[in-house]
Short mmCIF file of C-alpha atoms in Angstrom, two decimals:
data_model
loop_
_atom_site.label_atom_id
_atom_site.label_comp_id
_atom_site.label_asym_id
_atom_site.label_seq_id
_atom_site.Cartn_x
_atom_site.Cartn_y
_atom_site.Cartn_z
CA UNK A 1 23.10 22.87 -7.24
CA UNK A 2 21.57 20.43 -9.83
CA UNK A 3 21.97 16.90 -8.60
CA UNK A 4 23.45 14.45 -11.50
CA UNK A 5 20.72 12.07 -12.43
CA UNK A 6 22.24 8.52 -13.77
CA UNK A 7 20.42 7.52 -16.32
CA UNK A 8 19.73 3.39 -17.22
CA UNK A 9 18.37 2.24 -20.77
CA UNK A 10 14.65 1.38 -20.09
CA UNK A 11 11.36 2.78 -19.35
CA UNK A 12 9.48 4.61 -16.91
CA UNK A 13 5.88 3.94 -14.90
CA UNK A 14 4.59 5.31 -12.25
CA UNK A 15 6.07 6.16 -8.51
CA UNK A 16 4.17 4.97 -5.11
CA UNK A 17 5.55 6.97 -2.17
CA UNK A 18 4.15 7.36 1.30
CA UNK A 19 6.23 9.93 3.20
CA UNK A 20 7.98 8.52 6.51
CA UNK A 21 9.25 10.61 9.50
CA UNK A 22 13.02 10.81 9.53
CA UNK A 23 15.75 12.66 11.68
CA UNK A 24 16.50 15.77 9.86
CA UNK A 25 17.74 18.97 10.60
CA UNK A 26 15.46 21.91 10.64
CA UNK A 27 16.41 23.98 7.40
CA UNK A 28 15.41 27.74 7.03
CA UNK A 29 12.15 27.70 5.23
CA UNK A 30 11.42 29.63 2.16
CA UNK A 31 8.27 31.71 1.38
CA UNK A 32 6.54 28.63 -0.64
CA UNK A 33 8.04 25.93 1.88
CA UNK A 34 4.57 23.27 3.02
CA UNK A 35 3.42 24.68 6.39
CA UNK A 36 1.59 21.62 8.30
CA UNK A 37 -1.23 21.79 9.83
CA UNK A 38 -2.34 21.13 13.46
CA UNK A 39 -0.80 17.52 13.81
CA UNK A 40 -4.24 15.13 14.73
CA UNK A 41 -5.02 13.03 17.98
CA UNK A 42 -3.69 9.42 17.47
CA UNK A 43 -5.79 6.83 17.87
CA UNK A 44 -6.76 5.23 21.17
CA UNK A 45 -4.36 1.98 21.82
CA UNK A 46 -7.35 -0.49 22.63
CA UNK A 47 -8.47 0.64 19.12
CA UNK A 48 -5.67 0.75 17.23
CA UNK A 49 -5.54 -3.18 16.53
CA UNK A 50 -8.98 -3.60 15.23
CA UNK A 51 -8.66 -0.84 12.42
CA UNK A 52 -8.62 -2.52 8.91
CA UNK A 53 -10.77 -4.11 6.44
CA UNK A 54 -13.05 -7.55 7.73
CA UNK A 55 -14.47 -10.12 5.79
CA UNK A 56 -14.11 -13.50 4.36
CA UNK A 57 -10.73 -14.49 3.28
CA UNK A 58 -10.33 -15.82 -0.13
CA UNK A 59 -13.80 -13.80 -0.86
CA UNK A 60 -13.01 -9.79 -0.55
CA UNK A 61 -12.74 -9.20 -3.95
CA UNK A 62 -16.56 -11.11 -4.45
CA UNK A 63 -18.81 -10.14 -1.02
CA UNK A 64 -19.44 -7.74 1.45
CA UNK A 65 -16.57 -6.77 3.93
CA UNK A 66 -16.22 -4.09 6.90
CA UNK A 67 -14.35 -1.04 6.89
CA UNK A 68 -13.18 -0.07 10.98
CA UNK A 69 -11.51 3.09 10.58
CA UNK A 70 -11.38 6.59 12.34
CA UNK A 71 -12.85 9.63 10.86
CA UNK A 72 -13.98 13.00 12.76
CA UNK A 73 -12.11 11.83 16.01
CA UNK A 74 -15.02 8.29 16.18
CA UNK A 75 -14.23 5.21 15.03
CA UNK A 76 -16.68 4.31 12.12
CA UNK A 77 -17.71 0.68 11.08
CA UNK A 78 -18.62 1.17 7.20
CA UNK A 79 -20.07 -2.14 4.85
CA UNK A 80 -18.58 -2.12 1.36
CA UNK A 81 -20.84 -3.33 -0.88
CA UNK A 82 -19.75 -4.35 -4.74
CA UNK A 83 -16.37 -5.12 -6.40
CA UNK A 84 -13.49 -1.88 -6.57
CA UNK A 85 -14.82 1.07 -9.18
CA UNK A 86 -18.23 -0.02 -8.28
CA UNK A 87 -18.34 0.09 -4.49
CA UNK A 88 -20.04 1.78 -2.06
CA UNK A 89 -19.79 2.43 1.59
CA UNK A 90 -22.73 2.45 4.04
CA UNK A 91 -22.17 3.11 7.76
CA UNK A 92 -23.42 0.25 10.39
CA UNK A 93 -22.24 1.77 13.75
CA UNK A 94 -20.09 4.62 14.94
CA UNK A 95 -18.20 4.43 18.38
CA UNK A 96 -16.54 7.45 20.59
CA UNK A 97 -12.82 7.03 20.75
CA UNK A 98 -13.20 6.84 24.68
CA UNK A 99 -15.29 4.19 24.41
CA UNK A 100 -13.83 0.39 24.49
CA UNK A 101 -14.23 -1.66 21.52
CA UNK A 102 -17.41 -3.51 21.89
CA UNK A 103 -17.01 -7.50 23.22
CA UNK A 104 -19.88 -8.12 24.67
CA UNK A 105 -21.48 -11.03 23.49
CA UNK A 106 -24.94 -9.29 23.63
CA UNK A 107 -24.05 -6.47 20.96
CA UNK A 108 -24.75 -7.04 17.71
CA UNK A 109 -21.87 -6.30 16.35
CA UNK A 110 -18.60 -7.03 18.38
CA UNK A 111 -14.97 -7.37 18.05
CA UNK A 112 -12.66 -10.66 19.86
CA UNK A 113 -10.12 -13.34 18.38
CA UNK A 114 -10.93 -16.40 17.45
CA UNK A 115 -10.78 -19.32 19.48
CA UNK A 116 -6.68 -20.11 17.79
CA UNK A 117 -5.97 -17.03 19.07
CA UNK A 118 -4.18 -16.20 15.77
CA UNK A 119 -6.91 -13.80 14.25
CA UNK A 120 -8.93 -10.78 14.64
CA UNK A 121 -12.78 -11.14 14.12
CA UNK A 122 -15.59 -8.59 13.91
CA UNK A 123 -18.72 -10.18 14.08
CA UNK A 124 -22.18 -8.59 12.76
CA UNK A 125 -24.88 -10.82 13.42
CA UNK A 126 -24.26 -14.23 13.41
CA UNK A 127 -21.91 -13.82 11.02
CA UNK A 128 -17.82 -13.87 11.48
CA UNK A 129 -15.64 -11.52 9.91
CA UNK A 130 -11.86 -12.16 9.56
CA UNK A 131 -9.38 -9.00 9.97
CA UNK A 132 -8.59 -9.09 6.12
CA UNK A 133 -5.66 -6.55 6.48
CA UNK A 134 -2.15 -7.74 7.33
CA UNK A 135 -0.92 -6.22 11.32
CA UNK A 136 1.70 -3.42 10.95
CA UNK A 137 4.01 -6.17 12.67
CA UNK A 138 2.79 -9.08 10.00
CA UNK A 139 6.08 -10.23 8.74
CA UNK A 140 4.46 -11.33 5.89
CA UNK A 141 1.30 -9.46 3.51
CA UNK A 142 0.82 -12.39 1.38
CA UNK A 143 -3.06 -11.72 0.76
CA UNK A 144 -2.98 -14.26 -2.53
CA UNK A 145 -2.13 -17.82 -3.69
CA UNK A 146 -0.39 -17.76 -6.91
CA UNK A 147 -2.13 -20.00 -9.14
CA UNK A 148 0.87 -21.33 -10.24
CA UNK A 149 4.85 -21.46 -9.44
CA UNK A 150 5.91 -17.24 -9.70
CA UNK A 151 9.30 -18.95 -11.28
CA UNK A 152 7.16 -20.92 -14.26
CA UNK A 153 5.00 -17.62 -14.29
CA UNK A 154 8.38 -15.72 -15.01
CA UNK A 155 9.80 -18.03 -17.67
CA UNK A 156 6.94 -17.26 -19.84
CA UNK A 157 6.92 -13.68 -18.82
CA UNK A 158 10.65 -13.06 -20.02
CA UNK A 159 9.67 -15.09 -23.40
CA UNK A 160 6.80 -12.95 -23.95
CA UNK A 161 6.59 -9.59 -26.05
CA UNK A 162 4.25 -6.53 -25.16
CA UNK A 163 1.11 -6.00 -27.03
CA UNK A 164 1.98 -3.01 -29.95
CA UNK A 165 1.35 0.23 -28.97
CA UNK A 166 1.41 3.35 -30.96
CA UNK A 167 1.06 6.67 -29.79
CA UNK A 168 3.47 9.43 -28.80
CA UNK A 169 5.50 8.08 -26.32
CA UNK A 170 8.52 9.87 -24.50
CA UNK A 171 11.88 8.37 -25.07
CA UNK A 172 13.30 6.28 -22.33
CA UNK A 173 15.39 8.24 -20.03
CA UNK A 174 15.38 6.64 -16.55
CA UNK A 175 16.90 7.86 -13.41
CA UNK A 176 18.29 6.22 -10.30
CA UNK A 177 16.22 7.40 -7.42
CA UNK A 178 18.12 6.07 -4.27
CA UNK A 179 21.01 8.05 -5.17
CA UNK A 180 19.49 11.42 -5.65
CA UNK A 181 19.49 12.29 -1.90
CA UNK A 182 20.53 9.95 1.07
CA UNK A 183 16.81 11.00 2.66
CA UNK A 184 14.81 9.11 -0.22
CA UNK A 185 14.87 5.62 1.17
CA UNK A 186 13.23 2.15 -0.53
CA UNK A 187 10.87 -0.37 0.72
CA UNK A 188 10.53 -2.39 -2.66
CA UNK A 189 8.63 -5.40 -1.63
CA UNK A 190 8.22 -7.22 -4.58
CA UNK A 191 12.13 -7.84 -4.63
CA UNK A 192 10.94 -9.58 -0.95
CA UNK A 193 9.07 -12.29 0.12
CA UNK A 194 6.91 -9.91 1.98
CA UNK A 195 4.65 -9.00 -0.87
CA UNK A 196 0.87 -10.08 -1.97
CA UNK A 197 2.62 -13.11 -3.95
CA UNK A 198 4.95 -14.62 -0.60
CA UNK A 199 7.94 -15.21 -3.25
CA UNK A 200 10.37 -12.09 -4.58
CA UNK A 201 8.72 -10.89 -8.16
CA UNK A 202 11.72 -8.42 -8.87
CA UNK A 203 15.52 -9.33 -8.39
CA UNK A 204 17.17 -6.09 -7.19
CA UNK A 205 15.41 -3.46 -4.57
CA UNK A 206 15.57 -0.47 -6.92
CA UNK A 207 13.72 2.55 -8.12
CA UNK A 208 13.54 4.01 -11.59
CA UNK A 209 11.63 7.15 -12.53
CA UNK A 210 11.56 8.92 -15.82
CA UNK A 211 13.68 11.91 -15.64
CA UNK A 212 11.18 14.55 -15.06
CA UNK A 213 9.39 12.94 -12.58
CA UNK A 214 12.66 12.27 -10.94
CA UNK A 215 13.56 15.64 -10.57
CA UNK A 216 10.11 16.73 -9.39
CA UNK A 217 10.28 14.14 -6.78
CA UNK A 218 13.66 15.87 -5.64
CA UNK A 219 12.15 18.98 -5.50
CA UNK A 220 9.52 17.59 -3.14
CA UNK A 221 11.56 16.27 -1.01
CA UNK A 222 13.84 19.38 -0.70
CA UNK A 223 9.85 21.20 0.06
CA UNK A 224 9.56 18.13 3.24
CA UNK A 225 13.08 17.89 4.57
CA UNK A 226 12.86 21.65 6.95
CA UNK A 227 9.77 19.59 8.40
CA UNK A 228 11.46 16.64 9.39
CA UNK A 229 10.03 14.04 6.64
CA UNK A 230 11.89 12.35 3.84
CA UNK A 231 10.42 9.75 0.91
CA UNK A 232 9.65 5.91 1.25
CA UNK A 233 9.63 5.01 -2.24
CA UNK A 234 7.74 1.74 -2.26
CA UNK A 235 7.78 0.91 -6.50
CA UNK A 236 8.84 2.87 -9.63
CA UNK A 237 9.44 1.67 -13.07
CA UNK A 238 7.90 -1.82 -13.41
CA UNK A 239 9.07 -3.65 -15.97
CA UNK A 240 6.20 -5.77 -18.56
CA UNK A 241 7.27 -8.92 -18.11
CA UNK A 242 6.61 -8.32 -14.24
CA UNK A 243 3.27 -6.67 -14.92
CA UNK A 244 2.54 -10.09 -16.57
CA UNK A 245 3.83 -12.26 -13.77
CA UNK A 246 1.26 -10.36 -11.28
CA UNK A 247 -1.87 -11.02 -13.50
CA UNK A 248 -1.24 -14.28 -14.81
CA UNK A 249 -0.63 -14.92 -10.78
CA UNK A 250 -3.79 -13.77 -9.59
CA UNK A 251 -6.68 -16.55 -9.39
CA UNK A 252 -9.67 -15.10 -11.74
CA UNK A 253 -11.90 -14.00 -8.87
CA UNK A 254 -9.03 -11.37 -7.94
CA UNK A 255 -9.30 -9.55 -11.08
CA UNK A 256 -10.64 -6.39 -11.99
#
């Protein structure tokens, strides 16, 4: 049966979803239901830490940084060289997953914390290289300084008007995603202080879709619920005005 979509007045962007494993009963499966795959080997706990991005803080959008990451059952160490949409990866060492992470001071390139205690380093070289992204336990991700108060940021945001646009746009005709299916469940950050800002951007924690996209999002998730996954819907519809708020936020060497 065809779920009732509620529909608010305003209009749509785009949907970021990462699928999370939830308790759910195993449904009969029909002939075009998603068959996994063989589910991959996890990686190694003294590993599993040190995986993320390393570099300078304040500087990864302008110099080199390192990629630790697993591919092909090895942990890789890549160096990304040049800003997003022009980067490239080159690898600088490649480890076996039963090997420990190298910390011996006579390696050139080693992994230990820094003498607070409080951070991650890889070090190539001479050179030290802070663990750039957040621990899955961070309570905060605030990767960014606002360069000035989000609140002042907002005022002028709200007082603004878009730039004109012409083309042939659809109609506004936004849907409610939270209550399409108690399985889709939100993780809106930016109506949090746990976002790349520190301060709440949005002032409720809900999703919007266009009505289309809605209902092809439904229809996924009716495809994942006989394996035992539902949705994590992390940000929908974004308003201008907050669009505004996250560039006029973002110092000049963080922009693209």
């Amino acid at each position: 049966m065809r779920a009732k979509l509620q529909t608010p007045k305003k209009t749509p962007v785009l949907a970021l979803v990462t699928l999370a494993l939830v308790a759910s009963a195993a449904l009969p499966q029909s002939p075009d239901s998603i068959l996994p795959g063989p589910k991959p080997s996890d990686i190694p706990l003294p590993w599993k830490p040190w995986i993320g991005e390393y570099g300078s803080p304040g500087e990864q959008f302008l110099g080199n940084t390192y990629a630790l990451s697993e591919k092909g059952g090895e942990i890789w160490i890549l160096q990304r060289e040049g800003k997003a949409g022009e980067a490239s990866y080159k690898p600088v060492e490649q480890f076996a997953l039963n090997q420990p992470p190298p910390i011996d001071a006579s390696h050139n390139l080693r992994l230990h914390w820094d003498p607070s205690g409080e951070h991650r380093v890889l070090v190539v070289g001479d050179v030290r290289n802070v663990k750039l992204t957040p621990n899955a336990n961070a309570p905060q991700q605030v990767l960014i300084k606002p360069v000035r108060p989000v609140e002042e940021l907002r005022a002028e945001a709200l007082a603004a008007s878009p730039p004109l646009e012409k083309g042939p746009f659809r109609k506004p005709d936004l849907v409610e995603l939270a209550p399409l299916d108690p399985t889709m469940h939100l993780e809106i950050r930016y109506a949090t202080s746990n976002d790349f800002l520190g301060t709440p951007v949005y002032s409720q924690a809900r999703a919007f879709l266009q009505r289309p996209a809605a209902e092809a999002l439904l229809r996924a998730l009716r495809k994942l619920k006989p394996l035992g996954y539902g949705l994590l819907i992390h940000d929908a519809y974004r308003p201008w005005y907050v669009t505004k708020i996250f560039w006029d936020a973002t110092p000049p060497e963080g922009k693209i």
